[in-house]
DNA sequence: GCCAACGTTGGC
DNA sequence: GCCAACGTTGGC
């Protein structure tokens, strides 16, 4: 059982979209390190912090879980998709993703709040210059965040 | 919109 | 394999 933080731009796909859908493929990842986390290291049941990025209120917006093993991202084969990759073929897919299932929407733990906790100082997502859209979370960080999400900011 | 930081591309 | 140029991310 591992834990992850996964970024999504709410204008593309928000926590409310996942509440509506229940389960959703985490399509569109086009970074090898993030792909490798999904393809090689994620397992069904892993915990996910759903993070809103590139928006007015960046931060953790909900809890989800990994709901499938990794499989080929269909958008890489679709010439009409913004995620189309002409170098990928169904025989040799390049991009993989897992499905993610909602657990619950939470209050927003803003990026500023996250930075205010010494317990979270080592989180990968808070590292200077980090751009990786999927980062590991330690069990300690996970417990701390879930505990804090049940209290006011 | 700015811009720092980082990943990818491609010429050599 | 190096590395400059370019494109993207993402907070502010």
PDB file of N, CA and C in Angstrom, chain A residues 76-122:
ATOM      1  N   UNK A  76      -3.508   8.668 -26.762  1.00  0.00           N
ATOM      2  CA  UNK A  76      -2.266   8.749 -27.534  1.00  0.00           C
ATOM      3  C   UNK A  76      -2.470   8.311 -28.983  1.00  0.00           C
ATOM      4  N   UNK A  77      -3.515   7.528 -29.241  1.00  0.00           N
ATOM      5  CA  UNK A  77      -3.770   7.016 -30.595  1.00  0.00           C
ATOM      6  C   UNK A  77      -4.758   7.881 -31.366  1.00  0.00           C
ATOM      7  N   UNK A  78      -5.316   8.902 -30.745  1.00  0.00           N
ATOM      8  CA  UNK A  78      -6.406   9.677 -31.336  1.00  0.00           C
ATOM      9  C   UNK A  78      -5.866  10.975 -31.941  1.00  0.00           C
ATOM     10  N   UNK A  79      -5.806  11.055 -33.268  1.00  0.00           N
ATOM     11  CA  UNK A  79      -5.251  12.254 -33.917  1.00  0.00           C
ATOM     12  C   UNK A  79      -6.005  13.528 -33.557  1.00  0.00           C
ATOM     13  N   UNK A  80      -7.231  13.383 -33.098  1.00  0.00           N
ATOM     14  CA  UNK A  80      -8.013  14.563 -32.751  1.00  0.00           C
ATOM     15  C   UNK A  80      -7.829  14.978 -31.294  1.00  0.00           C
ATOM     16  N   UNK A  81      -7.065  14.191 -30.540  1.00  0.00           N
ATOM     17  CA  UNK A  81      -6.857  14.515 -29.134  1.00  0.00           C
ATOM     18  C   UNK A  81      -5.644  15.413 -28.963  1.00  0.00           C
ATOM     19  N   UNK A  82      -5.711  16.305 -28.003  1.00  0.00           N
ATOM     20  CA  UNK A  82      -4.549  17.138 -27.700  1.00  0.00           C
ATOM     21  C   UNK A  82      -3.421  16.290 -27.110  1.00  0.00           C
ATOM     22  N   UNK A  83      -3.741  15.084 -26.723  1.00  0.00           N
ATOM     23  CA  UNK A  83      -2.733  14.183 -26.146  1.00  0.00           C
ATOM     24  C   UNK A  83      -2.208  13.176 -27.166  1.00  0.00           C
ATOM     25  N   UNK A  84      -2.577  13.379 -28.423  1.00  0.00           N
ATOM     26  CA  UNK A  84      -2.123  12.479 -29.505  1.00  0.00           C
ATOM     27  C   UNK A  84      -0.603  12.420 -29.563  1.00  0.00           C
ATOM     28  N   UNK A  85      -0.075  11.209 -29.712  1.00  0.00           N
ATOM     29  CA  UNK A  85       1.371  11.002 -29.857  1.00  0.00           C
ATOM     30  C   UNK A  85       1.608  10.186 -31.122  1.00  0.00           C
ATOM     31  N   UNK A  86       2.099  10.840 -32.184  1.00  0.00           N
ATOM     32  CA  UNK A  86       2.262  10.129 -33.463  1.00  0.00           C
ATOM     33  C   UNK A  86       3.282   8.996 -33.389  1.00  0.00           C
ATOM     34  N   UNK A  87       4.111   8.991 -32.373  1.00  0.00           N
ATOM     35  CA  UNK A  87       5.109   7.926 -32.257  1.00  0.00           C
ATOM     36  C   UNK A  87       4.578   6.704 -31.516  1.00  0.00           C
ATOM     37  N   UNK A  88       3.381   6.782 -31.021  1.00  0.00           N
ATOM     38  CA  UNK A  88       2.798   5.646 -30.300  1.00  0.00           C
ATOM     39  C   UNK A  88       1.881   4.859 -31.232  1.00  0.00           C
ATOM     40  N   UNK A  89       1.895   3.540 -31.089  1.00  0.00           N
ATOM     41  CA  UNK A  89       0.976   2.684 -31.830  1.00  0.00           C
ATOM     42  C   UNK A  89       0.343   1.715 -30.845  1.00  0.00           C
ATOM     43  N   UNK A  90      -0.833   1.164 -31.205  1.00  0.00           N
ATOM     44  CA  UNK A  90      -1.447   0.181 -30.305  1.00  0.00           C
ATOM     45  C   UNK A  90      -0.528  -1.012 -30.041  1.00  0.00           C
ATOM     46  N   UNK A  91       0.320  -1.338 -31.023  1.00  0.00           N
ATOM     47  CA  UNK A  91       1.263  -2.437 -30.813  1.00  0.00           C
ATOM     48  C   UNK A  91       2.386  -2.035 -29.862  1.00  0.00           C
ATOM     49  N   UNK A  92       2.743  -0.763 -29.920  1.00  0.00           N
ATOM     50  CA  UNK A  92       3.808  -0.247 -29.057  1.00  0.00           C
ATOM     51  C   UNK A  92       3.343   1.026 -28.371  1.00  0.00           C
ATOM     52  N   UNK A  93       2.436   0.911 -27.415  1.00  0.00           N
ATOM     53  CA  UNK A  93       1.974   2.107 -26.713  1.00  0.00           C
ATOM     54  C   UNK A  93       3.104   2.717 -25.892  1.00  0.00           C
ATOM     55  N   UNK A  94       3.082   4.010 -25.803  1.00  0.00           N
ATOM     56  CA  UNK A  94       4.116   4.716 -25.051  1.00  0.00           C
ATOM     57  C   UNK A  94       3.596   5.195 -23.701  1.00  0.00           C
ATOM     58  N   UNK A  95       2.291   5.498 -23.630  1.00  0.00           N
ATOM     59  CA  UNK A  95       1.725   6.142 -22.439  1.00  0.00           C
ATOM     60  C   UNK A  95       0.696   5.248 -21.767  1.00  0.00           C
ATOM     61  N   UNK A  96       0.817   5.150 -20.468  1.00  0.00           N
ATOM     62  CA  UNK A  96      -0.060   4.303 -19.665  1.00  0.00           C
ATOM     63  C   UNK A  96      -0.645   5.115 -18.525  1.00  0.00           C
ATOM     64  N   UNK A  97      -1.785   4.674 -18.058  1.00  0.00           N
ATOM     65  CA  UNK A  97      -2.379   5.332 -16.893  1.00  0.00           C
ATOM     66  C   UNK A  97      -3.192   4.330 -16.095  1.00  0.00           C
ATOM     67  N   UNK A  98      -3.520   4.701 -14.886  1.00  0.00           N
ATOM     68  CA  UNK A  98      -4.416   3.909 -14.044  1.00  0.00           C
ATOM     69  C   UNK A  98      -5.781   4.601 -14.007  1.00  0.00           C
ATOM     70  N   UNK A  99      -6.767   3.900 -13.479  1.00  0.00           N
ATOM     71  CA  UNK A  99      -8.048   4.526 -13.133  1.00  0.00           C
ATOM     72  C   UNK A  99      -7.971   4.975 -11.676  1.00  0.00           C
ATOM     73  N   UNK A 100      -8.686   6.052 -11.383  1.00  0.00           N
ATOM     74  CA  UNK A 100      -8.741   6.595 -10.032  1.00  0.00           C
ATOM     75  C   UNK A 100     -10.206   6.668  -9.599  1.00  0.00           C
ATOM     76  N   UNK A 101     -10.474   6.252  -8.365  1.00  0.00           N
ATOM     77  CA  UNK A 101     -11.848   6.265  -7.828  1.00  0.00           C
ATOM     78  C   UNK A 101     -11.936   7.260  -6.677  1.00  0.00           C
ATOM     79  N   UNK A 102     -13.030   8.020  -6.648  1.00  0.00           N
ATOM     80  CA  UNK A 102     -13.225   9.003  -5.578  1.00  0.00           C
ATOM     81  C   UNK A 102     -13.390   8.293  -4.236  1.00  0.00           C
ATOM     82  N   UNK A 103     -12.801   8.838  -3.208  1.00  0.00           N
ATOM     83  CA  UNK A 103     -13.141   8.445  -1.841  1.00  0.00           C
ATOM     84  C   UNK A 103     -14.017   9.537  -1.255  1.00  0.00           C
ATOM     85  N   UNK A 104     -13.485  10.754  -1.213  1.00  0.00           N
ATOM     86  CA  UNK A 104     -14.318  11.875  -0.774  1.00  0.00           C
ATOM     87  C   UNK A 104     -13.671  13.184  -1.158  1.00  0.00           C
ATOM     88  N   UNK A 105     -14.527  14.150  -1.414  1.00  0.00           N
ATOM     89  CA  UNK A 105     -14.076  15.532  -1.529  1.00  0.00           C
ATOM     90  C   UNK A 105     -13.805  16.042  -0.123  1.00  0.00           C
ATOM     91  N   UNK A 106     -12.753  16.839   0.017  1.00  0.00           N
ATOM     92  CA  UNK A 106     -12.406  17.381   1.333  1.00  0.00           C
ATOM     93  C   UNK A 106     -12.431  18.903   1.274  1.00  0.00           C
ATOM     94  N   UNK A 107     -12.217  19.529   2.419  1.00  0.00           N
ATOM     95  CA  UNK A 107     -11.938  20.956   2.368  1.00  0.00           C
ATOM     96  C   UNK A 107     -10.647  21.149   1.590  1.00  0.00           C
ATOM     97  N   UNK A 108     -10.408  22.336   1.061  1.00  0.00           N
ATOM     98  CA  UNK A 108      -9.172  22.584   0.346  1.00  0.00           C
ATOM     99  C   UNK A 108      -8.036  22.835   1.330  1.00  0.00           C
ATOM    100  N   UNK A 109      -6.983  22.029   1.235  1.00  0.00           N
ATOM    101  CA  UNK A 109      -5.746  22.352   1.949  1.00  0.00           C
ATOM    102  C   UNK A 109      -4.843  23.058   0.943  1.00  0.00           C
ATOM    103  N   UNK A 110      -4.748  24.366   1.101  1.00  0.00           N
ATOM    104  CA  UNK A 110      -4.059  25.173   0.094  1.00  0.00           C
ATOM    105  C   UNK A 110      -2.563  24.876   0.095  1.00  0.00           C
ATOM    106  N   UNK A 111      -1.930  25.223  -1.014  1.00  0.00           N
ATOM    107  CA  UNK A 111      -0.478  25.104  -1.090  1.00  0.00           C
ATOM    108  C   UNK A 111       0.193  25.865   0.040  1.00  0.00           C
ATOM    109  N   UNK A 112      -0.320  27.066   0.342  1.00  0.00           N
ATOM    110  CA  UNK A 112       0.264  27.860   1.428  1.00  0.00           C
ATOM    111  C   UNK A 112       0.129  27.126   2.762  1.00  0.00           C
ATOM    112  N   UNK A 113      -1.021  26.501   2.990  1.00  0.00           N
ATOM    113  CA  UNK A 113      -1.197  25.742   4.238  1.00  0.00           C
ATOM    114  C   UNK A 113      -0.230  24.565   4.275  1.00  0.00           C
ATOM    115  N   UNK A 114      -0.110  23.867   3.152  1.00  0.00           N
ATOM    116  CA  UNK A 114       0.824  22.739   3.111  1.00  0.00           C
ATOM    117  C   UNK A 114       2.233  23.206   3.479  1.00  0.00           C
ATOM    118  N   UNK A 115       2.628  24.331   2.926  1.00  0.00           N
ATOM    119  CA  UNK A 115       3.981  24.842   3.199  1.00  0.00           C
ATOM    120  C   UNK A 115       4.149  25.274   4.644  1.00  0.00           C
ATOM    121  N   UNK A 116       3.043  25.549   5.320  1.00  0.00           N
ATOM    122  CA  UNK A 116       3.137  26.035   6.697  1.00  0.00           C
ATOM    123  C   UNK A 116       3.429  24.912   7.691  1.00  0.00           C
ATOM    124  N   UNK A 117       3.261  23.660   7.282  1.00  0.00           N
ATOM    125  CA  UNK A 117       3.463  22.542   8.219  1.00  0.00           C
ATOM    126  C   UNK A 117       4.875  21.977   8.103  1.00  0.00           C
ATOM    127  N   UNK A 118       5.641  22.032   9.162  1.00  0.00           N
ATOM    128  CA  UNK A 118       6.989  21.425   9.120  1.00  0.00           C
ATOM    129  C   UNK A 118       6.922  19.932   8.791  1.00  0.00           C
ATOM    130  N   UNK A 119       5.823  19.278   9.190  1.00  0.00           N
ATOM    131  CA  UNK A 119       5.676  17.838   8.934  1.00  0.00           C
ATOM    132  C   UNK A 119       5.653  17.521   7.436  1.00  0.00           C
ATOM    133  N   UNK A 120       5.334  18.528   6.638  1.00  0.00           N
ATOM    134  CA  UNK A 120       5.219  18.299   5.187  1.00  0.00           C
ATOM    135  C   UNK A 120       6.379  18.900   4.408  1.00  0.00           C
ATOM    136  N   UNK A 121       7.371  19.403   5.118  1.00  0.00           N
ATOM    137  CA  UNK A 121       8.448  20.140   4.448  1.00  0.00           C
ATOM    138  C   UNK A 121       9.176  19.298   3.409  1.00  0.00           C
ATOM    139  N   UNK A 122       9.191  17.978   3.606  1.00  0.00           N
ATOM    140  CA  UNK A 122       9.931  17.113   2.683  1.00  0.00           C
ATOM    141  C   UNK A 122       9.072  16.561   1.550  1.00  0.00           C
TER     142      UNK A 122
END
